[in-house]
mmCIF file of C-alpha atoms in Angstrom:
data_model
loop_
_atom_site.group_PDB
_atom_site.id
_atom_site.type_symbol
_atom_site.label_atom_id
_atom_site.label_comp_id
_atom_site.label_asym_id
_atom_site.label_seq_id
_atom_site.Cartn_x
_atom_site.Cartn_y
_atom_site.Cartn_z
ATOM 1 C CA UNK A 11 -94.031 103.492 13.382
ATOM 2 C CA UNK A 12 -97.641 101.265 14.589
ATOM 3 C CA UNK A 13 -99.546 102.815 17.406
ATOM 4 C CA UNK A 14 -98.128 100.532 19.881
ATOM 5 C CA UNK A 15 -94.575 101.522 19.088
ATOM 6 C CA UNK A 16 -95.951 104.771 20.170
ATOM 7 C CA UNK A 17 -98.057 104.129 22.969
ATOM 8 C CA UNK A 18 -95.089 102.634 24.676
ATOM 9 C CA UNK A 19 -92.946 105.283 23.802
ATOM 10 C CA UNK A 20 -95.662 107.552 25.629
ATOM 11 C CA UNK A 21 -95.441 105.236 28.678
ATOM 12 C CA UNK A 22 -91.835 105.109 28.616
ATOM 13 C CA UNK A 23 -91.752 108.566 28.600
ATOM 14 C CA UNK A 24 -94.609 109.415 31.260
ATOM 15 C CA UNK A 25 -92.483 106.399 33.390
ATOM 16 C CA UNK A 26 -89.314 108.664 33.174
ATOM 17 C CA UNK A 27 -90.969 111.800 34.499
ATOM 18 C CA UNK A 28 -92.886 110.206 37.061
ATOM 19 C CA UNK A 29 -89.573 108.582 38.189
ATOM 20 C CA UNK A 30 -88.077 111.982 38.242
ATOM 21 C CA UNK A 31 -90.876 114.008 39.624
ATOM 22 C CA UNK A 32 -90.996 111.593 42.808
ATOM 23 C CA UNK A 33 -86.833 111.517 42.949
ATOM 24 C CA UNK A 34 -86.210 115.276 42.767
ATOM 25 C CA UNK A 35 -89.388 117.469 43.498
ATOM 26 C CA UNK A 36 -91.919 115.656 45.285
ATOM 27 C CA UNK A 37 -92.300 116.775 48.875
ATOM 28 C CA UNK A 38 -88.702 118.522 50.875
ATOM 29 C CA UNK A 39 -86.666 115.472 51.890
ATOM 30 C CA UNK A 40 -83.940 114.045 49.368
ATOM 31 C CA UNK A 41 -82.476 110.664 49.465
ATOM 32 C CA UNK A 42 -78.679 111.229 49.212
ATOM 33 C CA UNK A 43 -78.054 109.456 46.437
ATOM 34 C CA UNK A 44 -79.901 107.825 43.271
ATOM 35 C CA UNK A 45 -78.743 104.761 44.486
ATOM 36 C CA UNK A 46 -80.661 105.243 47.989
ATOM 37 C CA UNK A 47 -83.697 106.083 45.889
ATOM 38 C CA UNK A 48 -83.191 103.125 44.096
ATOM 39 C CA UNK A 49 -83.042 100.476 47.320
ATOM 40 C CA UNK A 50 -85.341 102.552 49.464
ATOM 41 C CA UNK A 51 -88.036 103.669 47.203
ATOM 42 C CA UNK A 52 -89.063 100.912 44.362
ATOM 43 C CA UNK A 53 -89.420 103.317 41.552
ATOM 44 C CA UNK A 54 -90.950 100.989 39.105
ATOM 45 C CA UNK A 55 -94.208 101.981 41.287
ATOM 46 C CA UNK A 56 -93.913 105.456 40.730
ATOM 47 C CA UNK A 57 -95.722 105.485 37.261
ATOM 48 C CA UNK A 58 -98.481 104.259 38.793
ATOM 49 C CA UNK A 59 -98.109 106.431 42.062
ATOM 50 C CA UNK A 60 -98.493 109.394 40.303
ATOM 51 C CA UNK A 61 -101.406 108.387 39.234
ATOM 52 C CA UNK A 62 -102.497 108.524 42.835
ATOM 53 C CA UNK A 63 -101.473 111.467 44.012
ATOM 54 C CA UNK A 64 -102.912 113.538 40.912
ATOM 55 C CA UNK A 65 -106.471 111.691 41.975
ATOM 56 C CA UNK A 66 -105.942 112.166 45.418
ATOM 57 C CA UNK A 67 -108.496 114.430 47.136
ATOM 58 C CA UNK A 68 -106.971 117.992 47.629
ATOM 59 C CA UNK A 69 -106.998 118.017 51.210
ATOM 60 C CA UNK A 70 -105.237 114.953 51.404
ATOM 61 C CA UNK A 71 -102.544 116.179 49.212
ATOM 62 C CA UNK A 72 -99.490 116.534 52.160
ATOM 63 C CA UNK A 73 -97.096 114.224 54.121
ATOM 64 C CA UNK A 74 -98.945 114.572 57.425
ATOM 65 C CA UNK A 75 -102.858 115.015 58.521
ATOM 66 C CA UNK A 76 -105.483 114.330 60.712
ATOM 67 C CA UNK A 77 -107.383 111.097 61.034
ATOM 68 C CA UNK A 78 -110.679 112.742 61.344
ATOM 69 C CA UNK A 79 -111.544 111.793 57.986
ATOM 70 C CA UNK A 80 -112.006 107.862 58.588
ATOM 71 C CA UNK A 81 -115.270 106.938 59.388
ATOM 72 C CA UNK A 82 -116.114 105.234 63.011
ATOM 73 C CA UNK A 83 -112.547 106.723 63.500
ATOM 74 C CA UNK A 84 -113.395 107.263 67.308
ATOM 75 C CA UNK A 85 -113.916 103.862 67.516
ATOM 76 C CA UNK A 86 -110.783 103.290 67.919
ATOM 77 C CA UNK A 87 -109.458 106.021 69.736
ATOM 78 C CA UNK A 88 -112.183 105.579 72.868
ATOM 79 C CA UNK A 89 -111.035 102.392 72.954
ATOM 80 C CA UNK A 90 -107.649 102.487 72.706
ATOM 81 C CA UNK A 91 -106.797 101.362 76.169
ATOM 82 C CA UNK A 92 -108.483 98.187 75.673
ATOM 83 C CA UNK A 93 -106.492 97.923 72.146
ATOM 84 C CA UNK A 94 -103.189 98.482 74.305
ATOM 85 C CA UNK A 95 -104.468 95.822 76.924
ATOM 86 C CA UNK A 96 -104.422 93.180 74.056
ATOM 87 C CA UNK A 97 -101.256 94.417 72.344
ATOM 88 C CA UNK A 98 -99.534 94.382 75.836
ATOM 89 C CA UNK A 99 -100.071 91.058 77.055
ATOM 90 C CA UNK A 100 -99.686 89.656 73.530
ATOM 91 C CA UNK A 101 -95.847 91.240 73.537
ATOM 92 C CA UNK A 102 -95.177 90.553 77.113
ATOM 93 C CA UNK A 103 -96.377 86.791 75.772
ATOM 94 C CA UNK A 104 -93.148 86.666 73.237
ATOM 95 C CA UNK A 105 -95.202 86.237 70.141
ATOM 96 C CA UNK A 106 -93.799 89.337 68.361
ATOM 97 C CA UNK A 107 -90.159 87.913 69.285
ATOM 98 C CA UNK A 108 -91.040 84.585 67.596
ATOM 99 C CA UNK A 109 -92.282 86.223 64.719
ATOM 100 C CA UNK A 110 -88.996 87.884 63.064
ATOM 101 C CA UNK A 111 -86.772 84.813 64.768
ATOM 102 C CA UNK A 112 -85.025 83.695 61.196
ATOM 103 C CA UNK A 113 -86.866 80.573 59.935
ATOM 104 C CA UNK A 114 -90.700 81.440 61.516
ATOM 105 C CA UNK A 115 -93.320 80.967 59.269
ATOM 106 C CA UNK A 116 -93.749 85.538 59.914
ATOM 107 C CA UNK A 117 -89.684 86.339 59.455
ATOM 108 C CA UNK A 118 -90.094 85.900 55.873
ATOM 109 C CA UNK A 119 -92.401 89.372 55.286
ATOM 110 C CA UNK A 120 -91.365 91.202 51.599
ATOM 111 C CA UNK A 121 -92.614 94.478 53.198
ATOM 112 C CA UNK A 122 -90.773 95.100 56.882
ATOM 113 C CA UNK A 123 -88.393 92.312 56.529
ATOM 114 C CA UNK A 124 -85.474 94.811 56.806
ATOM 115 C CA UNK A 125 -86.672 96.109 59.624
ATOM 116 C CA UNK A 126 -85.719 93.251 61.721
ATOM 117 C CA UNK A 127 -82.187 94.089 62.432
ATOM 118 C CA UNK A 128 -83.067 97.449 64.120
ATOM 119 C CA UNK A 129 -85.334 95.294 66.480
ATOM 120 C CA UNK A 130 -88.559 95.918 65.461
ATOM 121 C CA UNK A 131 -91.214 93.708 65.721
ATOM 122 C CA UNK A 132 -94.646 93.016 64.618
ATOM 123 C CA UNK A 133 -97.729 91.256 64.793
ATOM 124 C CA UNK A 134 -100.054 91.278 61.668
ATOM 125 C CA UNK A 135 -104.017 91.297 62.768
ATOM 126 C CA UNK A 136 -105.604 91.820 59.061
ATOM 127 C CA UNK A 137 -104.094 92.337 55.881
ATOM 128 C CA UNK A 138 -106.195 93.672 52.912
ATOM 129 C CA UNK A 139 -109.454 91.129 53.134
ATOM 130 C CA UNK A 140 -107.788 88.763 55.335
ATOM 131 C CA UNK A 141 -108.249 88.436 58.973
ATOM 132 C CA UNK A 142 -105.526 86.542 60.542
ATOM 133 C CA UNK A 143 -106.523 83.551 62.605
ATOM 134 C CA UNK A 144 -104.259 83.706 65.110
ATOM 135 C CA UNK A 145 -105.071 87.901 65.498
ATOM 136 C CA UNK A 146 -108.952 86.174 66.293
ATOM 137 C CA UNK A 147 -108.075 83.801 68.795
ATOM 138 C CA UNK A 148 -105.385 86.255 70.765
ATOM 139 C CA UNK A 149 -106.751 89.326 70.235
ATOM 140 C CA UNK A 150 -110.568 89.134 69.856
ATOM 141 C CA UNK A 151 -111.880 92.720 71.005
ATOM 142 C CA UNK A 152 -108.995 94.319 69.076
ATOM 143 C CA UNK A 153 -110.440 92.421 65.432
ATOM 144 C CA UNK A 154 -113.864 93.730 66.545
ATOM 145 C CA UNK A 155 -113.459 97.158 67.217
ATOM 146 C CA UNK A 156 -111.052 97.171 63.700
ATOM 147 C CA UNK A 157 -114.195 95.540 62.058
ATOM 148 C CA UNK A 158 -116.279 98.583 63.156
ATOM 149 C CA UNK A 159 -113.740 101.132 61.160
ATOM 150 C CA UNK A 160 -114.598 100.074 57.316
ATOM 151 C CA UNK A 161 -111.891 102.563 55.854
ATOM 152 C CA UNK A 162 -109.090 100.595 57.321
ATOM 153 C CA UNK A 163 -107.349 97.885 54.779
ATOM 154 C CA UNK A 164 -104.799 96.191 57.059
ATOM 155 C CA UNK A 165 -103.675 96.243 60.562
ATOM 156 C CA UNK A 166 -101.095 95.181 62.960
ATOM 157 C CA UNK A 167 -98.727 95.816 66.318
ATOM 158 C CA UNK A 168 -95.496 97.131 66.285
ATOM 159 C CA UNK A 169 -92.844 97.128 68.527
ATOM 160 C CA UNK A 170 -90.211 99.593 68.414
ATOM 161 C CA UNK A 171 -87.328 98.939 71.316
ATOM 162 C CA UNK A 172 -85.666 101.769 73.196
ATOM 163 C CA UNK A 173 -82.762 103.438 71.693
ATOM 164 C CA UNK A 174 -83.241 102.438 68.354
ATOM 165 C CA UNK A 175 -84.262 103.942 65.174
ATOM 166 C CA UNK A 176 -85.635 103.271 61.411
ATOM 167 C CA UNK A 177 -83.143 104.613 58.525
ATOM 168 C CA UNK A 178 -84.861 106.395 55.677
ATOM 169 C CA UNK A 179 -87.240 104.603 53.571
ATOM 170 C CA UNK A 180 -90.081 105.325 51.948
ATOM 171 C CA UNK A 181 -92.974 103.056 51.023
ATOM 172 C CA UNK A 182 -93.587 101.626 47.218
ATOM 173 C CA UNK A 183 -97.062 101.561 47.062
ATOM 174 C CA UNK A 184 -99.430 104.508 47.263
ATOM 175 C CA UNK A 185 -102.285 102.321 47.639
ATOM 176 C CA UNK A 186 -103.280 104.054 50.900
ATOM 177 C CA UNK A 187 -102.248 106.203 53.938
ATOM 178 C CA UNK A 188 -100.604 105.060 57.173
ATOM 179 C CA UNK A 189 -102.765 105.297 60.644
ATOM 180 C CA UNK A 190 -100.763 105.228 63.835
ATOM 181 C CA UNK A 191 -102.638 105.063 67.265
ATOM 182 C CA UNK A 192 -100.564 105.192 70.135
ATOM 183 C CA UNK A 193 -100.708 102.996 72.841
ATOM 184 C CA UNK A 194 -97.495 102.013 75.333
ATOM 185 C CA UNK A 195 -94.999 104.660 74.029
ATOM 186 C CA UNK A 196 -92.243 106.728 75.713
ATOM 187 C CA UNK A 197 -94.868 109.974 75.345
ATOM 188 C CA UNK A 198 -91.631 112.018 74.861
ATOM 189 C CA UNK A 199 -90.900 114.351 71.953
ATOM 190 C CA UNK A 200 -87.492 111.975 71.741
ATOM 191 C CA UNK A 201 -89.306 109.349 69.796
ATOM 192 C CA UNK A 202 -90.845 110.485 66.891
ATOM 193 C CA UNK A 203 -91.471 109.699 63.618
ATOM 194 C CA UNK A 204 -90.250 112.285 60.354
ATOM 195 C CA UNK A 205 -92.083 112.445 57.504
ATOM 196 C CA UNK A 206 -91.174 115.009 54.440
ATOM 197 C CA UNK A 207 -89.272 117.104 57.944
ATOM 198 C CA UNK A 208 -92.422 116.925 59.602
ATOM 199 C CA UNK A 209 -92.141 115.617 63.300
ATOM 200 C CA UNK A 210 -94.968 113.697 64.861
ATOM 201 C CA UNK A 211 -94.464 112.154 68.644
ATOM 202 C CA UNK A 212 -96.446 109.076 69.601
ATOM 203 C CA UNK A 213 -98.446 109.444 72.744
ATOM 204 C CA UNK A 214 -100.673 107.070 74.515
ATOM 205 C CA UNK A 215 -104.555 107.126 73.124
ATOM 206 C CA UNK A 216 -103.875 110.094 70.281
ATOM 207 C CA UNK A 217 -103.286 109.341 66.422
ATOM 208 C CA UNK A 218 -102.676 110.604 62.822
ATOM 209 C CA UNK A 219 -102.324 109.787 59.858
ATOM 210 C CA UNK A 220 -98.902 110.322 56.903
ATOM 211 C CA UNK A 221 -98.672 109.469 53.639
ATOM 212 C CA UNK A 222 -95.848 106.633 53.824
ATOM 213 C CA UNK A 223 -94.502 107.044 50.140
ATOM 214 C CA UNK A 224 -92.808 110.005 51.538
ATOM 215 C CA UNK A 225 -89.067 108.968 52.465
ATOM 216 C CA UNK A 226 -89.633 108.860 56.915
ATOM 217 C CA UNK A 227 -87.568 107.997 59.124
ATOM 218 C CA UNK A 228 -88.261 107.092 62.793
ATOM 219 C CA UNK A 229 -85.652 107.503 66.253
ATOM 220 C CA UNK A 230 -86.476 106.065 69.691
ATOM 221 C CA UNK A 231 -84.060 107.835 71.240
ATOM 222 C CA UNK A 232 -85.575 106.877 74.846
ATOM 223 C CA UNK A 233 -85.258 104.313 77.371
ATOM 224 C CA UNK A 234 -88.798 102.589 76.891
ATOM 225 C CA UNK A 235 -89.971 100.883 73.727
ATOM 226 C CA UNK A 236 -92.724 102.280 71.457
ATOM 227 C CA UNK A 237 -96.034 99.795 71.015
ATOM 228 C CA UNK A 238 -98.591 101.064 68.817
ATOM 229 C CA UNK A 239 -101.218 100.266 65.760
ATOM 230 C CA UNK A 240 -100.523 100.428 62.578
ATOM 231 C CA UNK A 241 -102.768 100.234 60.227
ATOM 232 C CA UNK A 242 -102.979 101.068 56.582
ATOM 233 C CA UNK A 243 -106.164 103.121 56.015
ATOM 234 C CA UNK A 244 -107.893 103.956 52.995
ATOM 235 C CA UNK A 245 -106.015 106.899 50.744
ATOM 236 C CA UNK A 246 -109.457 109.905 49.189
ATOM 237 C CA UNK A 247 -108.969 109.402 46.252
ATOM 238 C CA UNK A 248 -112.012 110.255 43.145
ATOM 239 C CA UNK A 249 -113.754 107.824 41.051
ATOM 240 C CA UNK A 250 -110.261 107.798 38.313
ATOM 241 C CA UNK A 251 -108.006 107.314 40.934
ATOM 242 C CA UNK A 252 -110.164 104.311 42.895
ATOM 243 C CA UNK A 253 -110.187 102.243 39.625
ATOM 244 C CA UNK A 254 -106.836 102.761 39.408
ATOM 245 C CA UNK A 255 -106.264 101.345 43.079
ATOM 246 C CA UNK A 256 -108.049 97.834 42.513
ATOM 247 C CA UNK A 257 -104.127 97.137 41.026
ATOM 248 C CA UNK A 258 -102.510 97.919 43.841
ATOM 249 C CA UNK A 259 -105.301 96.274 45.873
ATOM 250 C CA UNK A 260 -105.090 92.645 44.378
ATOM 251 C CA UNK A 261 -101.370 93.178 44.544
ATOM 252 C CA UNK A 262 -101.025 93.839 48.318
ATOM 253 C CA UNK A 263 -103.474 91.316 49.367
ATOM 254 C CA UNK A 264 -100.930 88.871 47.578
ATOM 255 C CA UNK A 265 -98.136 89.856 50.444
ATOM 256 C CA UNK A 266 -99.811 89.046 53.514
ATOM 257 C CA UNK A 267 -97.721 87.218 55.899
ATOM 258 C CA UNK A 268 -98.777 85.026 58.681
ATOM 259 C CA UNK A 269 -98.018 84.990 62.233
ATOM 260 C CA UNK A 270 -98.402 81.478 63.222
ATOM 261 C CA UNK A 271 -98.761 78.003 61.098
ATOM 262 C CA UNK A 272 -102.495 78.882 61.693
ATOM 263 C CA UNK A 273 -102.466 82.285 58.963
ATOM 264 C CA UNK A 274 -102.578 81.929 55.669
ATOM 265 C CA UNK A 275 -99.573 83.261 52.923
ATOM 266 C CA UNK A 276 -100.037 85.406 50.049
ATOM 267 C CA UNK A 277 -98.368 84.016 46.840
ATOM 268 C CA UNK A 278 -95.518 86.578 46.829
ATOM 269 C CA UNK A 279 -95.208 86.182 50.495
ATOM 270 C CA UNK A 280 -94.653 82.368 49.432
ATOM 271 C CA UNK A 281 -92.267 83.105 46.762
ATOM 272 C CA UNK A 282 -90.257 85.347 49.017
ATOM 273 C CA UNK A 283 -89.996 82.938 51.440
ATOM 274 C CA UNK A 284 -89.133 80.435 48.483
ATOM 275 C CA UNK A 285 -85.999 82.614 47.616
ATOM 276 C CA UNK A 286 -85.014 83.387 50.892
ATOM 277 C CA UNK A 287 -82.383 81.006 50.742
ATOM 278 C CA UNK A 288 -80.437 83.246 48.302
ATOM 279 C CA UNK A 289 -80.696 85.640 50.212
ATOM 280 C CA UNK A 290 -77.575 84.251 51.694
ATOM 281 C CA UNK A 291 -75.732 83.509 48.852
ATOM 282 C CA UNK A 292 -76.182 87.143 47.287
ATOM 283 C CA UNK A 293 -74.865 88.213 50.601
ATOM 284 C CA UNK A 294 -71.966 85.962 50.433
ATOM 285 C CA UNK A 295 -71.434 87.348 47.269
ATOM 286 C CA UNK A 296 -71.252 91.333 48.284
ATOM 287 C CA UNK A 297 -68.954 90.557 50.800
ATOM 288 C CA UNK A 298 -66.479 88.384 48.535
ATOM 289 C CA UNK A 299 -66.735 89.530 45.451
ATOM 290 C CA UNK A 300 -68.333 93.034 45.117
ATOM 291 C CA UNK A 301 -68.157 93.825 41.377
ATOM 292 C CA UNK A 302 -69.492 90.536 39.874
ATOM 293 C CA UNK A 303 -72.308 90.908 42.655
ATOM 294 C CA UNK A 304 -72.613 94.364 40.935
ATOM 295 C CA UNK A 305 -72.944 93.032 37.305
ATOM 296 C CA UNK A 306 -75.089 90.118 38.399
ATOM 297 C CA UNK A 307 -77.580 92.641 39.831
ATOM 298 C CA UNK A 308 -77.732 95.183 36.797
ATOM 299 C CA UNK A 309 -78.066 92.357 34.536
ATOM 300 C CA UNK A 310 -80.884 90.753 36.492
ATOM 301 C CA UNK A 311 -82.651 94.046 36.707
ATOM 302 C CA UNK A 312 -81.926 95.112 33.195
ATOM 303 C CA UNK A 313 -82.944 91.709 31.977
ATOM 304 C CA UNK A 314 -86.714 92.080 34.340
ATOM 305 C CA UNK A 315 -87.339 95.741 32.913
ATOM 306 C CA UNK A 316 -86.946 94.444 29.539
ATOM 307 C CA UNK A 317 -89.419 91.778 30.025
ATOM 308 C CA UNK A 318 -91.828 94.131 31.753
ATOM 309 C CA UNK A 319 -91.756 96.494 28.688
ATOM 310 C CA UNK A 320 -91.905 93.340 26.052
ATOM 311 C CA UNK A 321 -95.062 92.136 28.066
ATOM 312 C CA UNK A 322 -96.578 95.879 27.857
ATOM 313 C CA UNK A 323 -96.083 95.794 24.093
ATOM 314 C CA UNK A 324 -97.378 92.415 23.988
ATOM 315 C CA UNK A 325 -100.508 93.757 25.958
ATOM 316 C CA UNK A 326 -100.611 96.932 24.044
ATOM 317 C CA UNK A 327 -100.692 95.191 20.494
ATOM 318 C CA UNK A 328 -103.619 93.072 21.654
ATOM 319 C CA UNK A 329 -105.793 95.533 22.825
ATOM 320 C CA UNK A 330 -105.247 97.495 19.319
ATOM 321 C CA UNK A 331 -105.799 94.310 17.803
ATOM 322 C CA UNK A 332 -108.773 93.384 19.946
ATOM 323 C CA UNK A 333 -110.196 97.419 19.005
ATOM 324 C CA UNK A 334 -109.316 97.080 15.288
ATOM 325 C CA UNK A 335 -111.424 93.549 14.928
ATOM 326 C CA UNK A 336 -114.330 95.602 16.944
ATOM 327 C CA UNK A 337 -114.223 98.437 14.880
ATOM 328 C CA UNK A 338 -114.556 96.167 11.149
#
């Protein structure tokens, strides 16, 4: 057997147990089924995951801590009324109810787009090296202040209406952490946020900050909505695990999602939006005829996991062909 039948046995392998580790041992909550895992969670990530979390500094190591360790973090938090100012008047303007109306250039967003139908809303400010044009022009002190905190990645507004809720999920990336800053919320124990069992209740002007590849779920079980920031911050990680990240990095900055015609679109934000008209037709499908949509998914997915692991050996036997030539 040649050294990269072997190496991507190893992989294989490692791919299994990280799959594993993350479906049945990481952390307290359980989805109920492998199925749930398997919608909710993205597994084909976890290899990588893992990755992170072993390089993840040790106090960081937990579903749910303090924010203190962003830089200029305060920044934010002494000014947090004139954040909430800005996020105000730009929901009050309907903006964030244009956004996730079907067919607007923002409804078509690979990461929250299922979101929607619970009624939340958003309104992306910067995503991962890109500020969003229309974030400058209706929300300029709220871009500067965010400029002055170097540690976060991405940033937006989001809306959660009263009486409403977020099912389980977990994120697929563990690129970074999750930073919520409160700013218009109920500021009742009733509308919370639970990751890994741990409660946390938004209240105006305070923070923290969760690891979102933890399955959370979020209830609103009040009669006023919940506006806050959201912002993906950076995850400590040491020099191994940072190298690692410049994947994920590139990766993410591909999704970003505009809110007007003014933004600019990531490439998979694109394609999404490309294939958004099967959407409906898979749907369709479901409903009508349940068991071919059944075999039409396995065989799609089957069919993309073999052609992920044919490009890894294709990858695999060049770099030990690139070595060998090296080492003559």
């Amino acid at each position: 057997m040649n050294t990269s039948y072997l190496i991507l046995i190893a992989i294989s392998i490692y791919s299994f147990i990280s799959i594993v580790y993350v479906y049945k041992l990481r952390g307290k909550t359980r989805y109920t089924s492998l199925s749930q895992y398997l919608r909710k969670s993205w597994p084909i990530f976890a290899p990588l995951n893992c990755i992170l979390y072993m390089t993840t500094r040790s106090f960081a190591r937990q579903p749910v801590l303090s924010a203190d360790y962003l830089k200029n973090i305060a920044v934010l938090r002494d000014n947090w009324q004139i954040i909430r100012d800005e996020a105000l008047n730009l929901h009050q303007s309907g903006v964030l109810d244009a956004i996730k109306t079907p067919g607007a250039v923002g409804y078509y967003d690979v990461g929250f787009r299922t979101f929607y139908k619970r009624g939340w809303s958003k309104f992306y400010l910067s995503w991962y090296g890109t500020n969003h044009h229309s974030a400058l022009r209706l929300c300029p002190q709220t871009m500067a202040l965010l400029k002055q905190v170097p540690e976060v990645r991405g940033a937006m507004f989001s809306v959660l209406p009263e009486h409403s809720n977020l099912t389980i999920h977990a994120d697929p990336m563990a690129s970074s952490f999750r930073y919520h800053l409160g700013l218009a919320t109920p500021n009742s124990t009733h509308c919370f946020i639970d990751v890994d069992t741990q409660q946390c209740h938004w209240h105006d002007g305070k923070d923290f900050v969760f690891d979102e590849t933890y399955p959370h779920f979020v209830q609103n079980n009040t009669s006023k909505p919940r506006l806050i920031l959201m912002c993906d911050v950076d995850r400590p990680l040491n020099i191994l695990g940072r190298c690692c990240n410049v994947f994920y990095r590139v990766l993410i900055k591909g999704t970003v999602v505009p809110n007007t015609t003014e933004d600019e679109r990531g490439i998979f934000s694109a394609l999404f939006a490309a294939l958004a008209p099967l959407k409906t037709i898979t749907v369709k499908l479901r409903a009508e005829h349940r068991n071919i949509y059944k075999i039409l998914k396995w065989a799609i997915n089957s069919s993309l996991l073999l052609l992920l692991l044919a490009l890894l050996y294709g990858l695999i036997t060049l770099v030990s062909m690139l070595f060998s030539s090296s080492q003559r």
